[in-house]
Amino acid sequence: MASTTRAVPSRRSTPVTPAGALRAGGGENEDAMPDEQPEASALRVFRHRIKELYARAGSPKPTVVNQIVEDLEEFYPLMGGRSTLPTSVARSTLNQVVNGVRLPSAGMLAVIVLALQRCGRENGGLTEDPGAAGLEEWHRLLREAKAEEGARDRAASGEGPDARRVRTADPVRLEPGERAVLDAHGPYASALAARAERGDRDAVYEIAVLLACGTGHGHKAAAYLVNATAAGQSAASDLLPADDGEVDRRLARAHARALAYAAGRYGDGEAARAFRSCGALPGAAPPRPASAPDN
């Protein structure tokens, strides 16, 4: 493929935050990342990481990002090719993602991160480009951020007139075998059945995760994910299989670990135990979002 010339933005003079300062903390300032905070917020870590990467890339315009997105296969050999990834990034999507307004899908995150990494490498903002190998860590952070966002929404769902209104899923009535799977994971998992019958989209998604972690329910789990995704449950879309097959059990367990972490942060011990058992987590402290690797 013939090389093309791009107007790559120069790197800003703002000093780069040290990797150790990327542990998100309390307070209202999204850019302040105090070292003394004992726990990290997955949402704040993800937002800070993507803002940091965008700044290191020189805050490129959407046209520059899309020029790189068009050539991703040239820069990064991608498993599965481009068929599984978006072919462009809308201006509004890029602005919302890098400014922390919304969490992207896993595919959209992949193309944004790869394009920004390439841009940063070309303009000197990044001394190294981890390529597609860095996407696993980004996707882990995204899963944890979405799980935390879902836990936060559930915590606010019954708190007066200002609670956020969310779309409901199609009511789900579980089969006896599916109920047995939930019962095996404890009282929180058992209670999901009643919530799913009321069309609670988060419950439908969580049921799909619990079912997909085991065997024999992969196709039904995929159907529940379609239901939750249609209702706007963002994490569910990232777990959907690429075709009409079963849900990837390994990925389902990664979602379970993220849900366990979020539940633990919000003090829901029963939910944390349910998803730990599903995701084969140790019974001790759930994982924290990792600091950024040095670039």
Coordinates of C-alpha atoms in Angstrom, one line a residue:
M1 CA 0.0 0.0 0.0
A2 CA 1.4 3.4 -1.0
S3 CA 2.3 5.6 2.0
T4 CA 0.3 8.7 2.5
T5 CA 1.2 12.0 4.2
R6 CA -0.8 13.0 7.2
A7 CA -0.8 16.2 9.1
V8 CA 0.0 14.7 12.5
P9 CA -0.5 17.1 15.3
S10 CA 2.5 18.0 17.4
R11 CA 2.7 16.8 21.0
R12 CA 1.5 19.3 23.6
S13 CA 4.0 20.7 26.1
T14 CA 1.9 19.5 29.1
P15 CA 4.0 17.1 31.2
V16 CA 2.9 13.5 31.1
T17 CA 1.4 12.2 34.4
P18 CA 3.7 9.5 35.9
A19 CA 2.4 6.0 35.7
G20 CA 2.2 5.8 39.5
A21 CA -0.2 8.8 39.6
L22 CA -2.8 7.1 37.5
R23 CA -4.6 5.6 40.5
A24 CA -7.9 7.4 40.4
G25 CA -9.1 8.9 43.6
G26 CA -12.0 10.8 45.2
G27 CA -12.9 14.4 44.7
E28 CA -14.5 16.3 41.8
N29 CA -11.4 17.1 39.6
E30 CA -11.2 14.3 37.0
D31 CA -7.6 15.3 36.2
A32 CA -6.4 15.1 39.8
M33 CA -5.1 11.6 40.5
P34 CA -3.8 11.7 44.1
D35 CA -1.3 9.1 45.1
E36 CA -2.7 8.7 48.6
Q37 CA -6.1 7.3 47.6
P38 CA -6.3 3.6 48.8
E39 CA -8.7 2.4 46.1
A40 CA -9.1 3.1 42.4
S41 CA -12.3 3.9 40.6
A42 CA -12.4 1.9 37.4
L43 CA -14.4 4.6 35.6
R44 CA -12.0 7.4 36.6
V45 CA -9.0 5.3 35.7
F46 CA -10.4 4.5 32.3
R47 CA -11.3 8.2 31.6
H48 CA -7.9 9.4 32.7
R49 CA -6.1 6.8 30.7
I50 CA -8.0 7.6 27.4
K51 CA -7.6 11.4 28.0
E52 CA -3.8 10.8 28.6
L53 CA -3.4 8.8 25.5
Y54 CA -5.3 11.4 23.4
A55 CA -3.1 14.2 24.8
R56 CA 0.1 12.2 24.1
A57 CA -1.1 11.7 20.5
G58 CA -1.3 15.5 20.1
S59 CA -5.1 15.7 20.4
P60 CA -5.6 14.8 16.7
K61 CA -8.7 15.9 14.8
P62 CA -11.2 13.2 13.8
T63 CA -10.0 13.4 10.1
V64 CA -6.5 12.5 11.2
V65 CA -7.7 9.6 13.4
N66 CA -9.8 8.3 10.5
Q67 CA -6.9 8.4 8.1
I68 CA -5.0 6.1 10.4
V69 CA -8.1 3.9 11.0
E70 CA -8.3 3.3 7.3
D71 CA -4.8 1.9 7.3
L72 CA -4.9 -0.1 10.5
E73 CA -4.2 -3.4 8.8
E74 CA -1.0 -1.9 7.4
F75 CA 0.2 -0.8 10.8
Y76 CA -1.2 -3.6 13.0
P77 CA -1.8 -7.2 12.0
L78 CA -5.2 -7.8 13.5
M79 CA -6.6 -11.2 14.4
G80 CA -9.8 -11.7 12.5
G81 CA -9.0 -8.8 10.1
R82 CA -11.1 -5.7 10.0
S83 CA -14.4 -7.5 9.7
T84 CA -14.8 -7.3 13.5
L85 CA -13.9 -3.7 13.9
P86 CA -15.5 -0.3 13.0
T87 CA -14.1 1.2 9.8
S88 CA -14.4 4.8 10.9
V89 CA -14.9 7.0 14.1
A90 CA -17.5 9.7 14.1
R91 CA -16.5 13.1 15.3
S92 CA -19.1 13.0 18.1
T93 CA -18.0 9.5 19.2
L94 CA -14.3 10.5 19.4
N95 CA -15.1 13.6 21.4
Q96 CA -17.4 11.8 23.8
V97 CA -14.9 8.9 24.4
V98 CA -11.8 11.0 24.9
N99 CA -13.6 13.5 27.1
G100 CA -15.1 10.8 29.4
V101 CA -18.7 11.4 28.4
R102 CA -19.4 7.9 27.3
L103 CA -17.9 4.4 27.4
P104 CA -17.3 2.9 23.9
S105 CA -17.9 -0.6 22.7
A106 CA -14.9 -2.9 22.7
G107 CA -14.5 -2.6 18.9
M108 CA -14.7 1.2 18.9
L109 CA -12.2 1.4 21.7
A110 CA -9.8 -0.8 19.8
V111 CA -9.7 1.4 16.7
I112 CA -9.5 4.6 18.7
V113 CA -6.6 3.3 20.9
L114 CA -4.7 1.9 17.9
A115 CA -5.1 5.1 15.9
L116 CA -4.0 7.3 18.8
Q117 CA -1.0 5.1 19.5
R118 CA 0.1 5.4 15.9
C119 CA -0.4 9.1 15.9
G120 CA 1.6 9.5 19.1
R121 CA 4.4 7.3 17.8
E122 CA 4.6 9.4 14.6
N123 CA 4.7 12.8 16.4
G124 CA 7.0 11.7 19.2
G125 CA 4.4 11.8 22.0
L126 CA 4.9 8.1 22.6
T127 CA 8.4 6.5 22.6
E128 CA 7.0 3.0 22.1
D129 CA 3.9 1.7 20.4
P130 CA 2.6 -1.5 22.1
G131 CA 0.3 -2.1 19.1
A132 CA -2.5 -4.6 19.3
A133 CA -0.8 -6.3 22.2
G134 CA -1.9 -3.5 24.5
L135 CA -5.6 -3.9 23.7
E136 CA -6.2 -6.7 26.3
E137 CA -5.4 -4.3 29.1
W138 CA -7.6 -1.6 27.6
H139 CA -10.5 -4.0 27.3
R140 CA -10.0 -5.1 30.9
L141 CA -10.2 -1.5 32.0
L142 CA -13.3 -1.0 29.8
R143 CA -15.1 -4.1 31.3
E144 CA -14.4 -2.9 34.8
A145 CA -15.5 0.7 34.0
K146 CA -18.8 -0.6 32.5
A147 CA -19.4 -2.9 35.4
E148 CA -18.8 0.0 37.9
E149 CA -21.1 2.2 35.8
G150 CA -23.8 -0.5 36.0
A151 CA -23.4 -0.9 39.7
R152 CA -23.6 2.9 40.2
D153 CA -26.8 3.0 38.1
R154 CA -28.4 0.2 40.1
A155 CA -27.5 2.0 43.4
A156 CA -29.2 5.1 42.2
S157 CA -32.2 3.5 40.6
G158 CA -34.5 3.8 43.6
E159 CA -33.3 7.1 45.1
G160 CA -36.1 9.6 44.5
P161 CA -37.2 11.5 41.4
D162 CA -33.7 12.3 40.2
A163 CA -32.8 8.7 39.7
R164 CA -31.9 7.9 36.1
R165 CA -34.6 6.3 33.9
V166 CA -33.4 3.4 31.9
R167 CA -34.9 1.3 29.1
T168 CA -36.2 -2.1 30.1
A169 CA -35.4 -5.3 28.4
D170 CA -38.0 -7.8 27.3
P171 CA -39.2 -9.8 30.4
V172 CA -37.3 -13.0 30.8
R173 CA -38.8 -16.2 32.4
L174 CA -36.0 -18.6 33.2
E175 CA -36.1 -22.4 32.7
P176 CA -35.7 -24.6 35.7
G177 CA -32.1 -25.6 34.7
E178 CA -31.2 -21.9 34.3
R179 CA -32.6 -21.1 37.8
A180 CA -30.5 -24.0 39.2
V181 CA -27.4 -22.4 37.8
L182 CA -28.3 -19.1 39.5
D183 CA -29.1 -20.8 42.8
A184 CA -25.7 -22.4 42.8
H185 CA -24.1 -18.9 42.9
G186 CA -26.0 -17.8 46.0
P187 CA -28.9 -15.5 47.0
Y188 CA -27.9 -12.5 44.9
A189 CA -27.8 -14.7 41.7
S190 CA -31.1 -16.3 42.7
A191 CA -32.8 -12.9 43.0
L192 CA -31.8 -12.0 39.5
A193 CA -34.6 -14.2 38.1
A194 CA -37.3 -11.9 39.6
R195 CA -35.6 -8.8 38.4
A196 CA -35.3 -10.2 34.9
E197 CA -39.0 -11.0 34.8
R198 CA -39.6 -7.3 35.4
G199 CA -37.4 -6.4 32.4
D200 CA -34.3 -5.2 34.4
R201 CA -31.7 -5.0 31.7
D202 CA -28.8 -5.3 34.1
A203 CA -30.3 -8.4 35.6
V204 CA -30.7 -10.0 32.1
Y205 CA -27.0 -9.2 31.3
E206 CA -25.8 -10.6 34.7
I207 CA -27.8 -13.7 34.2
A208 CA -26.2 -14.1 30.8
V209 CA -22.7 -13.8 32.3
L210 CA -23.5 -16.4 35.0
L211 CA -24.9 -18.9 32.5
A212 CA -22.1 -18.3 30.0
C213 CA -19.4 -19.0 32.6
G214 CA -20.6 -22.6 32.8
T215 CA -21.5 -25.2 30.2
G216 CA -24.7 -26.1 28.4
H217 CA -26.3 -22.6 28.4
G218 CA -24.2 -20.7 25.9
H219 CA -26.8 -20.2 23.3
K220 CA -29.5 -19.0 25.8
A221 CA -26.9 -16.7 27.3
A222 CA -26.3 -15.2 23.8
A223 CA -30.1 -14.6 23.4
Y224 CA -30.2 -12.8 26.8
L225 CA -27.3 -10.7 25.8
V226 CA -29.1 -9.6 22.6
N227 CA -32.1 -8.7 24.8
A228 CA -30.0 -6.6 27.2
T229 CA -28.1 -5.0 24.4
A230 CA -31.3 -3.9 22.7
A231 CA -32.3 -2.2 26.0
G232 CA -29.1 -0.2 26.1
Q233 CA -27.0 -2.3 28.5
S234 CA -23.6 -1.4 27.1
A235 CA -21.5 -4.1 28.7
A236 CA -23.8 -6.8 27.2
S237 CA -22.8 -5.8 23.6
D238 CA -19.2 -6.4 24.3
L239 CA -19.9 -10.0 25.3
L240 CA -22.1 -10.9 22.3
P241 CA -20.6 -13.6 20.1
A242 CA -19.6 -12.5 16.6
D243 CA -22.0 -15.0 14.9
D244 CA -25.0 -17.0 16.1
G245 CA -22.8 -19.3 18.3
E246 CA -22.3 -19.6 22.0
V247 CA -20.8 -16.9 24.2
D248 CA -17.0 -17.1 24.7
R249 CA -16.7 -18.7 28.2
R250 CA -13.3 -17.1 28.8
L251 CA -14.6 -13.7 28.0
A252 CA -17.7 -14.3 30.2
R253 CA -15.5 -15.1 33.1
A254 CA -13.6 -11.8 32.5
H255 CA -16.9 -10.0 32.7
A256 CA -17.7 -11.9 35.9
R257 CA -14.5 -10.7 37.4
A258 CA -15.2 -7.1 36.5
L259 CA -18.7 -7.4 38.0
A260 CA -17.2 -8.9 41.2
Y261 CA -14.8 -6.0 41.4
A262 CA -17.6 -3.4 41.0
A263 CA -19.9 -5.1 43.5
G264 CA -17.1 -5.1 46.0
R265 CA -16.4 -1.4 45.6
Y266 CA -20.1 -0.7 46.2
G267 CA -20.3 -2.9 49.3
D268 CA -22.5 -5.6 47.8
G269 CA -20.9 -8.7 49.3
E270 CA -23.5 -11.1 48.0
A271 CA -23.1 -9.9 44.5
A272 CA -19.3 -9.9 44.7
R273 CA -19.3 -13.5 46.0
A274 CA -21.7 -14.6 43.2
F275 CA -19.5 -13.3 40.5
R276 CA -16.3 -14.4 42.1
S277 CA -17.5 -18.0 42.1
C278 CA -18.5 -17.6 38.5
G279 CA -15.3 -16.0 37.4
A280 CA -13.1 -18.2 39.5
L281 CA -11.7 -15.3 41.5
P282 CA -9.9 -15.9 44.8
G283 CA -12.0 -15.2 47.8
A284 CA -9.7 -12.3 48.8
A285 CA -9.6 -8.8 47.6
P286 CA -10.9 -8.2 44.0
P287 CA -8.4 -6.8 41.5
R288 CA -7.9 -3.1 41.2
P289 CA -7.5 -1.4 37.8
A290 CA -3.8 -1.3 37.0
S291 CA -1.7 1.8 36.6
A292 CA -0.7 2.7 33.1
P293 CA 2.5 1.1 31.7
D294 CA 5.4 3.4 31.1
N295 CA 5.4 4.5 27.5

